[in-house]
XYZ file of C-alpha atoms in Angstrom:
222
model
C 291.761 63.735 320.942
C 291.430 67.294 321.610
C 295.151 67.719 322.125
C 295.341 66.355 318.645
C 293.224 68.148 316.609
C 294.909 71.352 318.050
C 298.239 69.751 317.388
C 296.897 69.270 313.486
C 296.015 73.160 313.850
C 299.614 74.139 314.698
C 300.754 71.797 312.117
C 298.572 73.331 309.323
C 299.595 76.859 310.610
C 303.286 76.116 310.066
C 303.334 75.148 306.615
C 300.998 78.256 305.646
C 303.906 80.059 307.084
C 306.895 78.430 305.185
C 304.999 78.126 302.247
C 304.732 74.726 302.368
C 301.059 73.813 302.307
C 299.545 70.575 301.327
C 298.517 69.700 297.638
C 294.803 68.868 297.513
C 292.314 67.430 294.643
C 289.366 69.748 295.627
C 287.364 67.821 293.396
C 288.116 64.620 295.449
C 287.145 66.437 298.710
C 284.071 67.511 297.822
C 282.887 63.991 296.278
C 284.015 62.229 299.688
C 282.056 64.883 301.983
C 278.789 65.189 299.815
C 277.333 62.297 301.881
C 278.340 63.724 305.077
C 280.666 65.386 306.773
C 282.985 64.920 310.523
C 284.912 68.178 311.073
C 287.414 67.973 313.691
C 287.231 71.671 315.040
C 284.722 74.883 315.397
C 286.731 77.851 314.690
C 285.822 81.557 315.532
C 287.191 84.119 313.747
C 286.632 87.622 312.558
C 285.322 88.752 309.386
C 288.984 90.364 308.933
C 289.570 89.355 305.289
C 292.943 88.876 305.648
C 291.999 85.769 308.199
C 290.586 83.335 305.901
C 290.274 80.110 308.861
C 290.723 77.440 306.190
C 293.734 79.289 304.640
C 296.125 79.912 307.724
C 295.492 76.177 309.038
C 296.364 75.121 305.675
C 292.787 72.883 305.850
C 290.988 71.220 303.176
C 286.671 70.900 302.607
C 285.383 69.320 305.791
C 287.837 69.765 308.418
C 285.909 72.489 310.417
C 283.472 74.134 310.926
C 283.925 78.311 310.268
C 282.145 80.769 312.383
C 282.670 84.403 311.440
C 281.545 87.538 313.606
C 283.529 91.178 313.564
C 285.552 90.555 316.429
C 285.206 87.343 317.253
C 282.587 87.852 319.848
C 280.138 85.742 321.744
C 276.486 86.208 320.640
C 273.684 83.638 320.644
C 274.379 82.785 317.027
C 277.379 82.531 317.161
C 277.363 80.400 320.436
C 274.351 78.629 319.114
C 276.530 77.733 316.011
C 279.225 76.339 318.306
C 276.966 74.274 320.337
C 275.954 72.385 317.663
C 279.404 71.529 316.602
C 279.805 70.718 320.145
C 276.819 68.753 320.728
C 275.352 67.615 317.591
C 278.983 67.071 315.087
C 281.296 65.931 317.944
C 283.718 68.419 317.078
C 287.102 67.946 319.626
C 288.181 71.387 319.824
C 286.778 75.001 319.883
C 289.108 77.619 318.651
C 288.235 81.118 319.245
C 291.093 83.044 316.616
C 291.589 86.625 317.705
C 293.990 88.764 315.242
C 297.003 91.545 315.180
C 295.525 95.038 314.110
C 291.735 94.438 314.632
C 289.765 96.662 312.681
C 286.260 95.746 315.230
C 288.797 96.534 318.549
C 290.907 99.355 317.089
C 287.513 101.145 316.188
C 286.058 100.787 319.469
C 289.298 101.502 321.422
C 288.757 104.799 319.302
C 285.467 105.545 319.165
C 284.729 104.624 323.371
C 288.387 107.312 323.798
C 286.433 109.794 321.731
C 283.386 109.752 323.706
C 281.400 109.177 320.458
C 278.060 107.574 320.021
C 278.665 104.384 318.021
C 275.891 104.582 316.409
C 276.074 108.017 315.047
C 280.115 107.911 313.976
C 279.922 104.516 311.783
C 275.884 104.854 310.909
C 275.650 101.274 311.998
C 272.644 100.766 314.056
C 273.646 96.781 314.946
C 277.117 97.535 315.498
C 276.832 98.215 319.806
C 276.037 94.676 319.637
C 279.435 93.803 319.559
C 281.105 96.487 321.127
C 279.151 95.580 324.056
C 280.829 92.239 324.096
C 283.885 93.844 323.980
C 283.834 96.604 326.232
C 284.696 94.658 329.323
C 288.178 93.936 327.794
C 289.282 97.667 328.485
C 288.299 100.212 331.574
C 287.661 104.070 331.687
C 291.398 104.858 332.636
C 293.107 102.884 330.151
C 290.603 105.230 327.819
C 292.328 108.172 329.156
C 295.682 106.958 328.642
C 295.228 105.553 325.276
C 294.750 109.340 323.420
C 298.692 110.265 324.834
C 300.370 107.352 323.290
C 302.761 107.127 319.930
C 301.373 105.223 317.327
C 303.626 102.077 318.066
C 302.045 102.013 321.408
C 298.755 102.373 320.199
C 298.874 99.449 318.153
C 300.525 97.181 320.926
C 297.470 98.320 322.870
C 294.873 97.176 320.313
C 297.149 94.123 319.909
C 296.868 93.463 323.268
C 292.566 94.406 324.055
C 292.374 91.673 320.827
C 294.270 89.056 323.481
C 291.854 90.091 326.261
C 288.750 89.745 323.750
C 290.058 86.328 322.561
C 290.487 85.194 326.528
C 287.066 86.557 327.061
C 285.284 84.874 324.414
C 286.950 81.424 325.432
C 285.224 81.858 329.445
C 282.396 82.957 327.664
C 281.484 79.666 325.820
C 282.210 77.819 328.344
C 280.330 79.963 331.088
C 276.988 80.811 328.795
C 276.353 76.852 327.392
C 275.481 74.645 329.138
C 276.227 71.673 326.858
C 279.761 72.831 325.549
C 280.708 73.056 329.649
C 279.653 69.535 329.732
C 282.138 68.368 326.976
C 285.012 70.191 328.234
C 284.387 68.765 331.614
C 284.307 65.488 330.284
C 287.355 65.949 328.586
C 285.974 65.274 324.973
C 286.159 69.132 323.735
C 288.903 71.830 324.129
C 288.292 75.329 323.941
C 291.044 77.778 323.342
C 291.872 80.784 322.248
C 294.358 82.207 319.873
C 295.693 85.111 318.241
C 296.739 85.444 313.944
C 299.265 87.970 313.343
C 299.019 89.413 310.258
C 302.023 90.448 309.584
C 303.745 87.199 309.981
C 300.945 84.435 309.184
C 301.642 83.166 312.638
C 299.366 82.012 315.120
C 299.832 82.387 318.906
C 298.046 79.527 321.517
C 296.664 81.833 324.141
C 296.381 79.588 327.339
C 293.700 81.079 329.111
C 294.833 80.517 332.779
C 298.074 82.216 331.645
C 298.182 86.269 333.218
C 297.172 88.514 330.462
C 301.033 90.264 329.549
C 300.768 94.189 330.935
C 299.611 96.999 328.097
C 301.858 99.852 327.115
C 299.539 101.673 329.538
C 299.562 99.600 332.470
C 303.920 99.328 332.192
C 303.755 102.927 331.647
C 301.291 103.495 335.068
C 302.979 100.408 337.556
């Protein structure tokens, strides 16, 4: 079930963390999937190299599918790379894995409080694409704010746009496809989000309907 294959996520995720992991014959994996394959999950991370899906859910060849994008945001290939784990594989869960100390959030957090053209500070003519999908995650006053905090603060910040981004991206699949709406509704797929930190190898089950926790900002200005 879907409650499973997250379950098996958490699992994996634990013994990365106490070192713990599972031996595997490689060699035997990829003999018993070069006929075919049955992944249990789609995962959506970023490109972040220090996120490696396979690694922090201690998986072996097979298990998943592994969709990378800087920031883990919704686009049509990405989405269109989802559905058909969704609707063609039968995957039971959709994981959308945010991280600590986003490089794709912390540079737009910086660029957007800077006024700069994105374009014209990284030389990246594709790169708006994203930062468009991410933009909603933070308004014009938080901006402001952001310029006038310590450094600790600024990273809880980022931290904490990289929770709204993950949140996002979840309502997104479900809102923008049609077929993956269908599944959950059913009850045959889960979506969910999460969040890696990299400082500890852990992984944090963000429950959508939860209230996103407050930003140094919005403590600072309630």
């Amino acid at each position: 079930s879907p409650d499973q294959v997250l379950e098996i996520l958490r699992e994996g995720n634990r013994r990365f963390q106490t070192g713990n992991r599972l031996t595997r014959d490689l060699g035997r994996e990829v003999d018993a999937t070069a006929s075919g394959q049955a992944p249990l999950a789609a995962i959506l991370s970023c490109i972040d190299s220090r996120v490696p899906a396979e690694l922090v859910f201690d998986l072996g060849i097979g298990d998943v599918f592994s969709i990378r994008v800087a920031g883990n945001v919704i686009g049509s290939k990405s989405l269109g790379s989802i559905e058909y784990g969704v609707g063609v594989a039968g995957v039971k869960l959709v994981l959308v894995l945010g991280h600590t100390r986003c490089g794709a959030v912390t540079s737009y957090v910086k660029l957007l409080g800077e006024n700069a053209d994105i374009e014209e500070a990284t030389g990246c003519q594709h790169l708006h694409k994203i930062v468009n999908e991410i933009a909603p995650c933070i308004d014009s006053f938080e901006f402001g704010r952001f310029q006038t905090l310590g450094d600790d603060d600024k990273d809880s910040f980022v931290d904490e746009v990289a929770r709204r981004n993950v949140r996002r991206s979840v309502k997104e699949i479900v809102k923008r496809s049609a077929v993956i709406r269908e599944a959950v509704e059913e009850g045959r797929v889960l979506v969910v989000g999460a969040l890696y930190d990299v400082k500890s190898g852990g992984i944090e089950i963000l429950d959508e309907q939860e209230s996103t926790s407050a930003s140094p900002m919005l403590n600072e200005s309630s």
